[in-house]
PDB file of C-alpha atoms and ligand atoms in Angstrom:
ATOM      1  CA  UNK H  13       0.000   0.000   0.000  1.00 42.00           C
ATOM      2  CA  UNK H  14       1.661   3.175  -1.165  1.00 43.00           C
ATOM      3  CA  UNK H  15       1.329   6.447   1.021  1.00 44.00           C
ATOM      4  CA  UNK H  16      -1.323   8.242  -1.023  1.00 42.00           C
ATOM      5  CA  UNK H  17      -3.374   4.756  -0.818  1.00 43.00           C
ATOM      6  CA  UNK H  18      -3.192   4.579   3.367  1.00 42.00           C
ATOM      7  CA  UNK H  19      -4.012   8.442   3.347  1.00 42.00           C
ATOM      8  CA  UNK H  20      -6.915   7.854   1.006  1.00 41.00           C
ATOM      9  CA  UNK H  21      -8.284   4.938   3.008  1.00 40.00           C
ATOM     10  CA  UNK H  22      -7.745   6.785   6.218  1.00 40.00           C
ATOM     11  CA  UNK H  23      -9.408  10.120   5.143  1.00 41.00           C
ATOM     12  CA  UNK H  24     -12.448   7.676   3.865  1.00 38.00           C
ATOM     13  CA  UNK H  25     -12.751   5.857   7.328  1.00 38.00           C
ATOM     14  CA  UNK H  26     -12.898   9.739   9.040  1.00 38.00           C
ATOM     15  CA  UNK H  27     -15.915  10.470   6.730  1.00 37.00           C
ATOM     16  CA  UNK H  28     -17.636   7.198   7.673  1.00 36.00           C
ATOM     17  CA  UNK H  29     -17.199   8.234  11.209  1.00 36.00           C
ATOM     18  CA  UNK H  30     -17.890  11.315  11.258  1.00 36.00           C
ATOM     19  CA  UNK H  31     -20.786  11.423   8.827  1.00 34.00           C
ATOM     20  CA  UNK H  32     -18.935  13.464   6.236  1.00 33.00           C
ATOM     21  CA  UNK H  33     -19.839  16.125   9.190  1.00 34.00           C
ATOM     22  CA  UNK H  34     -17.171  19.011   9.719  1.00 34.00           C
ATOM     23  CA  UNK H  35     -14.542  17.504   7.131  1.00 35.00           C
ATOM     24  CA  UNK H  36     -14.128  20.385   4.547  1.00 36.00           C
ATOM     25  CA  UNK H  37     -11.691  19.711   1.497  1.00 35.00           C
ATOM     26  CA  UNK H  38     -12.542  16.774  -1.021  1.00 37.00           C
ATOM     27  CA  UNK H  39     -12.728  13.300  -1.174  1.00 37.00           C
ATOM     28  CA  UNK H  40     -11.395  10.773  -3.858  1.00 37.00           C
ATOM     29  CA  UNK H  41     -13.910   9.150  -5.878  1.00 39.00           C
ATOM     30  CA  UNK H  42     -13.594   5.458  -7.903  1.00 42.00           C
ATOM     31  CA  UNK H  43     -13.010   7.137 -10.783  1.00 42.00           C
ATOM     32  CA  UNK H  44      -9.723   9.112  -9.288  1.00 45.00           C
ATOM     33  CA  UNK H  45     -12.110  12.272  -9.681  1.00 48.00           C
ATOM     34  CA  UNK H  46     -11.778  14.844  -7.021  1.00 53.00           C
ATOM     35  CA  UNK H  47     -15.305  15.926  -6.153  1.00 52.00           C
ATOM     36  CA  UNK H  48     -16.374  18.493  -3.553  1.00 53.00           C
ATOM     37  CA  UNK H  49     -17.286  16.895   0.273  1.00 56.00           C
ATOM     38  CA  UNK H  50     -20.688  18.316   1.340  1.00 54.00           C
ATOM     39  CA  UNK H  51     -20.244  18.899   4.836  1.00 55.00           C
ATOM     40  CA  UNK H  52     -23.641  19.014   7.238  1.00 61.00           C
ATOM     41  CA  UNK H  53     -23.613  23.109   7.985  1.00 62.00           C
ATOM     42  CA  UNK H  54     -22.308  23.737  11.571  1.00 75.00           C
ATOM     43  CA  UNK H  55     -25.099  24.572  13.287  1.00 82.00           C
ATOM     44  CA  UNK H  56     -25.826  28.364  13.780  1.00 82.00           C
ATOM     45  CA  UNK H  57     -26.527  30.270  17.024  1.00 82.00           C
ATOM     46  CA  UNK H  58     -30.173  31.871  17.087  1.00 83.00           C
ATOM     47  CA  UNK H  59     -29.318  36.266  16.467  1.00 77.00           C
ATOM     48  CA  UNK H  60     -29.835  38.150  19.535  1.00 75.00           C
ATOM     49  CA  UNK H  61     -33.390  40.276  19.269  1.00 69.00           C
ATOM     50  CA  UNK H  62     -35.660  39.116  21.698  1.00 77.00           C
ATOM     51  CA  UNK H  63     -35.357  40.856  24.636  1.00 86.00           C
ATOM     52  CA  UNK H  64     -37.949  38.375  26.035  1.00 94.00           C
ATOM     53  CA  UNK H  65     -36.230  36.184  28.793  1.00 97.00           C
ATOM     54  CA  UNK H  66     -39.362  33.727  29.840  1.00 97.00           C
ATOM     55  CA  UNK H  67     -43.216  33.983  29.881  1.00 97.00           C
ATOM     56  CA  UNK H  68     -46.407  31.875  30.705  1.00 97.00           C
ATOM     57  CA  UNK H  69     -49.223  33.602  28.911  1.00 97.00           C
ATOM     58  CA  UNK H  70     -48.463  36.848  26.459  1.00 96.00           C
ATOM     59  CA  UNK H  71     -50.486  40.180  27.014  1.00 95.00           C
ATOM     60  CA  UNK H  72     -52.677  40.577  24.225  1.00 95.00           C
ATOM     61  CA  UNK H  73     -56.120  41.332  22.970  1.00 95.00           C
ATOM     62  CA  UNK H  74     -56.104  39.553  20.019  1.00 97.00           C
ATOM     63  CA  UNK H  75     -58.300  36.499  20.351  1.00 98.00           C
ATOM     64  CA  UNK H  76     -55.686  34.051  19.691  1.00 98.00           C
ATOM     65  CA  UNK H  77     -53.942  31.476  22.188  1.00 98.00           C
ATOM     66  CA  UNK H  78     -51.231  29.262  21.998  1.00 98.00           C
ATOM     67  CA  UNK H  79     -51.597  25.521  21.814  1.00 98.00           C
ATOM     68  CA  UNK H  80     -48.789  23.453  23.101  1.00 98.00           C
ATOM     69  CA  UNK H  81     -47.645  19.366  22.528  1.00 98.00           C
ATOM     70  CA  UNK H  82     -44.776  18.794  24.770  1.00 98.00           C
ATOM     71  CA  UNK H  83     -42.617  15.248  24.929  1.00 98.00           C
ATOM     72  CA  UNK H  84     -43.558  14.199  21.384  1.00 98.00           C
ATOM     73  CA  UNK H  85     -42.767  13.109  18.918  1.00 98.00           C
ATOM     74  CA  UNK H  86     -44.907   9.753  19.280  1.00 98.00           C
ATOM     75  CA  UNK H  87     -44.885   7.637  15.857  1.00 98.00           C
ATOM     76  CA  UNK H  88     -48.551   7.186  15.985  1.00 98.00           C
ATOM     77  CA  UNK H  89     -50.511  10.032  17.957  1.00 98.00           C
ATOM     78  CA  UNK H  90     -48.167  13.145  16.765  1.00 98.00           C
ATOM     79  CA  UNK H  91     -49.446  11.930  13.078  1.00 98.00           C
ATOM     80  CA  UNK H  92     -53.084  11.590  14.446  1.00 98.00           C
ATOM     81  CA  UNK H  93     -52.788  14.856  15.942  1.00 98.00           C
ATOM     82  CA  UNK H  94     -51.332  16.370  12.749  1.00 98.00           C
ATOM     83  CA  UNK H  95     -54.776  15.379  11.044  1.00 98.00           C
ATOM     84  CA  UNK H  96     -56.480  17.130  13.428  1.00 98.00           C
ATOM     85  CA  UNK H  97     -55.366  20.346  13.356  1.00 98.00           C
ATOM     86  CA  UNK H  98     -55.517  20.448   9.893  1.00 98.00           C
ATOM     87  CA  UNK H  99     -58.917  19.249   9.931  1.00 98.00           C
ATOM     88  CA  UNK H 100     -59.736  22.177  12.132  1.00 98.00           C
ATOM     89  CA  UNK H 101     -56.771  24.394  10.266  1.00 97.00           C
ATOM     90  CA  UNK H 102     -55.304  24.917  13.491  1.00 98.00           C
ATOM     91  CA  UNK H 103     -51.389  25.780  14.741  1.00 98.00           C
ATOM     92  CA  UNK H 104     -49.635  24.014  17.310  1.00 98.00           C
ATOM     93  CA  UNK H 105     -46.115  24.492  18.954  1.00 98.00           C
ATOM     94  CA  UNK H 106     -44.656  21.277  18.950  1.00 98.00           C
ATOM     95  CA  UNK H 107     -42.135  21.089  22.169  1.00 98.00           C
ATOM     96  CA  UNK H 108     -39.912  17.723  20.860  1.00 98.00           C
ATOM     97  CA  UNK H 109     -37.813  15.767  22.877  1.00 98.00           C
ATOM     98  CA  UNK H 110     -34.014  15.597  20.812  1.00 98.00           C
ATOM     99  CA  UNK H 111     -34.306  11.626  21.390  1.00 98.00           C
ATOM    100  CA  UNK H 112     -37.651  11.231  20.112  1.00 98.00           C
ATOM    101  CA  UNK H 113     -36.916  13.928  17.226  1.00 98.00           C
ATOM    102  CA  UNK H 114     -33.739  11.788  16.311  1.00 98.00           C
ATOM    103  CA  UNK H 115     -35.987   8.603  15.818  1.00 98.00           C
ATOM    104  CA  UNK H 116     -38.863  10.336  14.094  1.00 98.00           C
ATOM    105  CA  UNK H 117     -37.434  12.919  11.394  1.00 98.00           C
ATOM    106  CA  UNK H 118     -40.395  12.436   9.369  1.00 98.00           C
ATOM    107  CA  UNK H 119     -42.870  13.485  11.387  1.00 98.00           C
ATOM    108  CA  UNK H 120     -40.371  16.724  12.653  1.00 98.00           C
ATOM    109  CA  UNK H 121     -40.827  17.392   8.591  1.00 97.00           C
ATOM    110  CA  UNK H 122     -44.499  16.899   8.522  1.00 98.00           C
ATOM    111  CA  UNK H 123     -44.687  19.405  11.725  1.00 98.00           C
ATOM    112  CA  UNK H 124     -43.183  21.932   9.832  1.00 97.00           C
ATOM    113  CA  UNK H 125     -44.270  21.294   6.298  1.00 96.00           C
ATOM    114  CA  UNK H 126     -47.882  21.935   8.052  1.00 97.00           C
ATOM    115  CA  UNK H 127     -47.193  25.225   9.190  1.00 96.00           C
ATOM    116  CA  UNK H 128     -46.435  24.557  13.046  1.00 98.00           C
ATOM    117  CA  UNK H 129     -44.087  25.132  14.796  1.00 98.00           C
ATOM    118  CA  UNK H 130     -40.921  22.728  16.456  1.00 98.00           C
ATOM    119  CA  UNK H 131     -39.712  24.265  20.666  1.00 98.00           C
ATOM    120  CA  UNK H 132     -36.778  22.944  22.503  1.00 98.00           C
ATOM    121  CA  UNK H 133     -38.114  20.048  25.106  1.00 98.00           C
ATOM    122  CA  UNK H 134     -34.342  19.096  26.510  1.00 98.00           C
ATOM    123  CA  UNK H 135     -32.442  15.771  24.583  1.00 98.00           C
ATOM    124  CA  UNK H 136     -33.638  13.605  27.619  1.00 98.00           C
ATOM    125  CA  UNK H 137     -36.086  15.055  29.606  1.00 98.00           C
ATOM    126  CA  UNK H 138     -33.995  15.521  33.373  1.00 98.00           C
ATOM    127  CA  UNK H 139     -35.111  17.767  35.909  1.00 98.00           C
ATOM    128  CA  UNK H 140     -33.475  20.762  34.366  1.00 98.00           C
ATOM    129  CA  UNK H 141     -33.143  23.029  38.005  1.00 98.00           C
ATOM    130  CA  UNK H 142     -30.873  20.337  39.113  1.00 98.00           C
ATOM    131  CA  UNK H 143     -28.181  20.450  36.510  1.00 98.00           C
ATOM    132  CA  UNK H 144     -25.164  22.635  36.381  1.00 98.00           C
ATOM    133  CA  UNK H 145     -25.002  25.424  33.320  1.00 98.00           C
ATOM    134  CA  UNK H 146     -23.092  23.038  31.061  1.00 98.00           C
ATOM    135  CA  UNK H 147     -25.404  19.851  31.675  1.00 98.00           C
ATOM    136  CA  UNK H 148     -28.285  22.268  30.945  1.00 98.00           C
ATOM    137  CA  UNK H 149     -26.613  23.834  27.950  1.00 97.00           C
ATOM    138  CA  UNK H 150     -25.802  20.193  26.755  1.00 97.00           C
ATOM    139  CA  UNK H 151     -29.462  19.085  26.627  1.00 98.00           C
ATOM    140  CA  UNK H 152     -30.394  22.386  25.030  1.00 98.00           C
ATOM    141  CA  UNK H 153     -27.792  22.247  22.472  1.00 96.00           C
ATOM    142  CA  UNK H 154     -28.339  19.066  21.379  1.00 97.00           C
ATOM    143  CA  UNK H 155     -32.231  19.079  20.710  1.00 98.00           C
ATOM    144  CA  UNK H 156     -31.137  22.299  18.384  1.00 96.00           C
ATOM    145  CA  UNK H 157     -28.856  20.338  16.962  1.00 96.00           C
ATOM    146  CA  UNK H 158     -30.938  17.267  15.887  1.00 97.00           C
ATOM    147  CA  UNK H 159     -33.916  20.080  15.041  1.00 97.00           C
ATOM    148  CA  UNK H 160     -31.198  22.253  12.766  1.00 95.00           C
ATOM    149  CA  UNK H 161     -29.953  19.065  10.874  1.00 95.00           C
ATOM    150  CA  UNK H 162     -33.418  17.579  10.094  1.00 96.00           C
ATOM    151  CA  UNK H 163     -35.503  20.676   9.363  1.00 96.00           C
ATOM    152  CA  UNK H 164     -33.281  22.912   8.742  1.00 93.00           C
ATOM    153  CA  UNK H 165     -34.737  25.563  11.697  1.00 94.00           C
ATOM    154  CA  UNK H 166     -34.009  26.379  15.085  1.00 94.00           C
ATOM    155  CA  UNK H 167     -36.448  26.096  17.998  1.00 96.00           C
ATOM    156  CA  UNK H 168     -36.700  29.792  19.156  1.00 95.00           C
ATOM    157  CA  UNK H 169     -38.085  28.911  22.704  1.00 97.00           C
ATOM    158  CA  UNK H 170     -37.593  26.462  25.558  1.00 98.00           C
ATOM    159  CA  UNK H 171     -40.140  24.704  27.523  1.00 98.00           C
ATOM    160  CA  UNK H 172     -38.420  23.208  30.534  1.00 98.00           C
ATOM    161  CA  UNK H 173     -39.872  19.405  31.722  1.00 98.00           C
ATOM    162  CA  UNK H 174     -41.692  19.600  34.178  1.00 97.00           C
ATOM    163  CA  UNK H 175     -41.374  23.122  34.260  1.00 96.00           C
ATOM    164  CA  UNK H 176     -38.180  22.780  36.471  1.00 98.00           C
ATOM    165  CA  UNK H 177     -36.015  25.702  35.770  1.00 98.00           C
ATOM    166  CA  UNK H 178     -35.153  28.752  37.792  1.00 98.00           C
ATOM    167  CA  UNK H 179     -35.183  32.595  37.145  1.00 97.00           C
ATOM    168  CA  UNK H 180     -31.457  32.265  36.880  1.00 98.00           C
ATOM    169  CA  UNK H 181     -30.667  29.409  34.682  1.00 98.00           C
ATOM    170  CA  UNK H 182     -33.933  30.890  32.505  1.00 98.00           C
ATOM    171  CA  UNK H 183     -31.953  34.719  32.384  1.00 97.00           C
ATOM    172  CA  UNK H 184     -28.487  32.320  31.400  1.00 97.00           C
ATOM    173  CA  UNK H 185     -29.857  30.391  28.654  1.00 97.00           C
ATOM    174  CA  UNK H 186     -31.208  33.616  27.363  1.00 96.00           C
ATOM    175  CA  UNK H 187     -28.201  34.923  27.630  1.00 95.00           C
ATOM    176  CA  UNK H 188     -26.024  32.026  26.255  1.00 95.00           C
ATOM    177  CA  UNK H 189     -28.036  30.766  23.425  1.00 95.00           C
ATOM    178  CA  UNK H 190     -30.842  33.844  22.954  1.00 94.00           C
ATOM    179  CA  UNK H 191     -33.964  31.215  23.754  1.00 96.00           C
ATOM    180  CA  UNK H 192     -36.918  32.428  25.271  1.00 97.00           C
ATOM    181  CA  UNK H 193     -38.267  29.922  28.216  1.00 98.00           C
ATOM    182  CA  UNK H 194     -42.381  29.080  27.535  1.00 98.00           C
ATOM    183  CA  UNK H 195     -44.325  27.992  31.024  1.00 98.00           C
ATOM    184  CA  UNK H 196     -48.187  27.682  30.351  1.00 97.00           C
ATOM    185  CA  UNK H 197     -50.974  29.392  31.586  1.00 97.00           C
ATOM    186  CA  UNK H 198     -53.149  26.470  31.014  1.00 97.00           C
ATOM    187  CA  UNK H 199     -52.951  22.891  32.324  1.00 97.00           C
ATOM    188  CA  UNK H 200     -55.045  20.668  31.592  1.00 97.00           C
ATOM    189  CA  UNK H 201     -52.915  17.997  33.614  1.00 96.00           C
ATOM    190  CA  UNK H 202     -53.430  15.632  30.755  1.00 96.00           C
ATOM    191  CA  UNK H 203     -50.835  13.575  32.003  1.00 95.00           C
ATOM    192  CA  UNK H 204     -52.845  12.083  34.775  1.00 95.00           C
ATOM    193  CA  UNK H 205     -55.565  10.997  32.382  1.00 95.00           C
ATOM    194  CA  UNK H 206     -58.814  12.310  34.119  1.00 97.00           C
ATOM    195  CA  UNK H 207     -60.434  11.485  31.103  1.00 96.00           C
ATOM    196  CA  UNK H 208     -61.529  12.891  27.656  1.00 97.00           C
ATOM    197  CA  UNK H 209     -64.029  15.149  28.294  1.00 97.00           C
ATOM    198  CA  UNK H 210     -62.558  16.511  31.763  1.00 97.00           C
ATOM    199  CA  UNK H 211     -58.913  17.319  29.614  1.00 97.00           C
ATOM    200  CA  UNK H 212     -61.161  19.092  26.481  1.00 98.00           C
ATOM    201  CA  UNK H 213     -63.195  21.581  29.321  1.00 98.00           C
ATOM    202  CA  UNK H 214     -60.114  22.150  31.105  1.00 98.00           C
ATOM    203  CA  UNK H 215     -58.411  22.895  27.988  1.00 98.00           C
ATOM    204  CA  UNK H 216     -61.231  25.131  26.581  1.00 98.00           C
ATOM    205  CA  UNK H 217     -62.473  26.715  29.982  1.00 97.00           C
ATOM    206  CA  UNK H 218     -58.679  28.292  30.465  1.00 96.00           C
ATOM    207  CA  UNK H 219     -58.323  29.719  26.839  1.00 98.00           C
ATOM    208  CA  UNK H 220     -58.323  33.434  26.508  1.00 97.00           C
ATOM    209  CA  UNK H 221     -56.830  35.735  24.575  1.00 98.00           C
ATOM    210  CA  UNK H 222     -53.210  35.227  24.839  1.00 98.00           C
ATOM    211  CA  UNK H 223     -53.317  32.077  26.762  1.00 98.00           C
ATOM    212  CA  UNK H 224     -50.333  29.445  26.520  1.00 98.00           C
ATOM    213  CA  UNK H 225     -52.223  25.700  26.746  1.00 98.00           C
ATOM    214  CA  UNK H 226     -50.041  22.609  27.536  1.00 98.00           C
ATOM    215  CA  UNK H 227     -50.561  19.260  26.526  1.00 98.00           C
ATOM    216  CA  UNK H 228     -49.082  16.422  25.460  1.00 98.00           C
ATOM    217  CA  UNK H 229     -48.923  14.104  22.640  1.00 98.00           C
ATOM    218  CA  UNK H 230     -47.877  11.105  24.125  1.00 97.00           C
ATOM    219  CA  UNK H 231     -51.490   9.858  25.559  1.00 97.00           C
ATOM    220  CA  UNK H 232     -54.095   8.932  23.424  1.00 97.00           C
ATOM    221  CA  UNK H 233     -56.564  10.572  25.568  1.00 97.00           C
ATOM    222  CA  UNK H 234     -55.302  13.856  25.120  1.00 97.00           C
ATOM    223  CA  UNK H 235     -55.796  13.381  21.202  1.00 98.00           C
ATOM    224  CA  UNK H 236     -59.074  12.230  21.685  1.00 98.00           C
ATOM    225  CA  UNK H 237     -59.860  15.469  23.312  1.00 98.00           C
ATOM    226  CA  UNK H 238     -58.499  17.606  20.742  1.00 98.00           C
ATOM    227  CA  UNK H 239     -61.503  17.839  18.591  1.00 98.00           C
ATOM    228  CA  UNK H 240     -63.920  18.804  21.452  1.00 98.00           C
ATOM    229  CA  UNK H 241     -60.909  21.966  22.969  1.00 98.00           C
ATOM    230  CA  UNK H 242     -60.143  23.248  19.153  1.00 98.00           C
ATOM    231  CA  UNK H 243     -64.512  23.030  18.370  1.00 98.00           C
ATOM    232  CA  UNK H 244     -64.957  24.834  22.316  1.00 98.00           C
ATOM    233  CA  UNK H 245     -61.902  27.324  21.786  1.00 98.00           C
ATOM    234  CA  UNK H 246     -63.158  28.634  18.188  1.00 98.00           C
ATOM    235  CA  UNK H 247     -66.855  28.216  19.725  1.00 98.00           C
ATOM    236  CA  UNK H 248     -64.989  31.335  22.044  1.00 97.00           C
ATOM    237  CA  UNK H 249     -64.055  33.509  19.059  1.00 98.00           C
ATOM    238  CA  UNK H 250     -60.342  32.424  19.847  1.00 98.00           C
ATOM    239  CA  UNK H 251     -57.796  30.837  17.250  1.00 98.00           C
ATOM    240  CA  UNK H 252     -54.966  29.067  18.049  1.00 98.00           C
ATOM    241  CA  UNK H 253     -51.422  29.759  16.966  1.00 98.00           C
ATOM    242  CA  UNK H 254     -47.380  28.980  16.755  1.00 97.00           C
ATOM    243  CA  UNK H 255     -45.500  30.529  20.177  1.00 97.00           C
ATOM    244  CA  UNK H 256     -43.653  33.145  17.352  1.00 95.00           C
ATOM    245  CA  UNK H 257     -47.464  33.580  15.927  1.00 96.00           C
ATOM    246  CA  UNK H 258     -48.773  34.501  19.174  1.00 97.00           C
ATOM    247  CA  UNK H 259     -45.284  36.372  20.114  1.00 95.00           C
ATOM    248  CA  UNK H 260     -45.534  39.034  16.637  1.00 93.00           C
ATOM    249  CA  UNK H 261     -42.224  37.231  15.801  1.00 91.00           C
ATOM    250  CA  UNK H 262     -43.276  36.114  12.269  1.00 87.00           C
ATOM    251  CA  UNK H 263     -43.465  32.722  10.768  1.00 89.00           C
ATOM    252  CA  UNK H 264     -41.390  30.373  12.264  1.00 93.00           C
ATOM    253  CA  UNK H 265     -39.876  28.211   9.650  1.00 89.00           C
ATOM    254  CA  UNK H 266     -36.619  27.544   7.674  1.00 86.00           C
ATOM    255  CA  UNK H 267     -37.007  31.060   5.799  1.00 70.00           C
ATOM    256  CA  UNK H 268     -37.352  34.017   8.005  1.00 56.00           C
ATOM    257  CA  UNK H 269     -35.220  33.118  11.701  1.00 58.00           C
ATOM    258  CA  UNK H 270     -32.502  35.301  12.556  1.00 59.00           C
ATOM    259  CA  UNK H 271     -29.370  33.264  12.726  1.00 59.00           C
ATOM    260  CA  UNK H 272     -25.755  33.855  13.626  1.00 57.00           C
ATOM    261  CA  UNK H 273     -23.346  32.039  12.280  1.00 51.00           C
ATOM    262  CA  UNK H 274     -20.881  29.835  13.970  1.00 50.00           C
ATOM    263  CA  UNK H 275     -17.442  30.552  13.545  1.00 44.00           C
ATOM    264  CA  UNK H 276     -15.959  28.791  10.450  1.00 40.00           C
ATOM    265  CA  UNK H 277     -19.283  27.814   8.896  1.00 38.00           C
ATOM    266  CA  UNK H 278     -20.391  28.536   5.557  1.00 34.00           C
ATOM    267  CA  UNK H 279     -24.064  28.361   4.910  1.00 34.00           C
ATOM    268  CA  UNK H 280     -27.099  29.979   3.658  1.00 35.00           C
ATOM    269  CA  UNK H 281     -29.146  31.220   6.728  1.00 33.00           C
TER     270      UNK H 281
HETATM  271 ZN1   ZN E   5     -42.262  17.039  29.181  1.00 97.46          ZN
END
């Protein structure tokens, strides 16, 4: 094996391991043709702008709330959801676990090619108030990450698990990474499953203009009461909307985010 092969095969084995990620130069093909690598774009820093550090509910008199999925996405009820807001030709903010993005890309696409809207949920789902700055950062980083590379958009806000995250680490990750942290002004406490009808009133009686509902798409109940909130909700004059929607930020989407970009990187934002 001369030099040029071993340096050949070894550059080919980084690309395999790497994913072809953050290797810049070329790469040999069969034919001894040197082609361009396509690196995956570093992934860019959301531009500061939003002076908005955290909120629950935004003060408003436009009859429009917010409605909220958090934990998704699931392979079968995100979907089922999905037909039901477009049935109704509603908006929904869709706060994704990074695992359960990373194992569902599809539906992350669907989510967006629908008009919604993707948040930052955390990578695992820990009790965010009990981590140190970097743990926190971590989890943050790498939901954008896995959102960034399959979409092609950054989440713009952060809803906590559990809701488990202090003034101060709120004020650092809007500091360090210009996300906005999204409580809820609504809870329906899907989660404990009082039933169908009892999640739809809770979720309908608490909507008002500028209200932030949670839920989750995770439980079949909760899609089950969809239908019966979104018909009681627009039976209030109200319409519900993306976070940035309800916010005045614009669209949120591929087109139309204000990125930075990371050092080095050379992409189309
Ligand atoms: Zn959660």
């Amino acid at each position: 094996m001369t030099n040029l092969d071993r340096r050949t095969l070894l550059s080919g084995l980084a690309a395999a391991c790497l994913g072809g990620a953050a290797l810049s130069g070329t790469v040999s093909s069969a034919g001894a043709q040197t082609v361009p690598a396509v690196p995956n774009p570093p992934v860019p820093r959301l531009a500061r702008g939003h002076d908005l550090v955290s909120l629950t509910h935004v003060q408003t008199n436009a009859p429009r709330v917010a409605l909220t999925f958090d934990d998704g996405p699931h392979p079968t009820l995100t979907p089922m959801l999905l037909d039901i807001l477009a049935h109704y030709r509603a908006k929904a903010t869709f706060y994704v676990i990074g695992q359960n993005a990373r194992r569902y890309p599809e539906i992350l696409h669907r989510i967006v090619a629908e008009g919604h809207e993707i948040g930052n949920h955390s990578w695992s789902h820990p009790v965010l108030s009990r981590l140190g700055n970097a743990s926190v950062l971590r989890e943050i980083d790498r939901t954008q990450e896995i959102v960034w590379n399959t979409v092609g958009a950054l989440p713009v806000t952060m809803r906590p698990p559990y809701g488990a995250f202090s003034h101060r680490q709120m004020q650092m990750l809007h500091d360090e990474r210009a996300l906005t942290t999204v409580v809820w002004s609504v809870d329906p406490e899907d989660w404990r499953r009082p039933g169908v009808n009892v999640v739809a009133q809770r979720m309908v009686r608490g909507a008002r203009p500028g209200a932030v509902i949670l839920a989750h798409d995770i439980h079949s109940p909760t899609i089950r009461a969809v239908p019966a909130a979104l018909e009681g909700i627009q039976a209030r004059g109200l319409s519900t909307v993306t976070m940035s929607d309800l916010l005045g930020w614009g669209r949120w989407g591929p087109r139309g985010l204000r990125y930075v970009r990371a050092p080095g990187a050379d992409y189309q934002g």
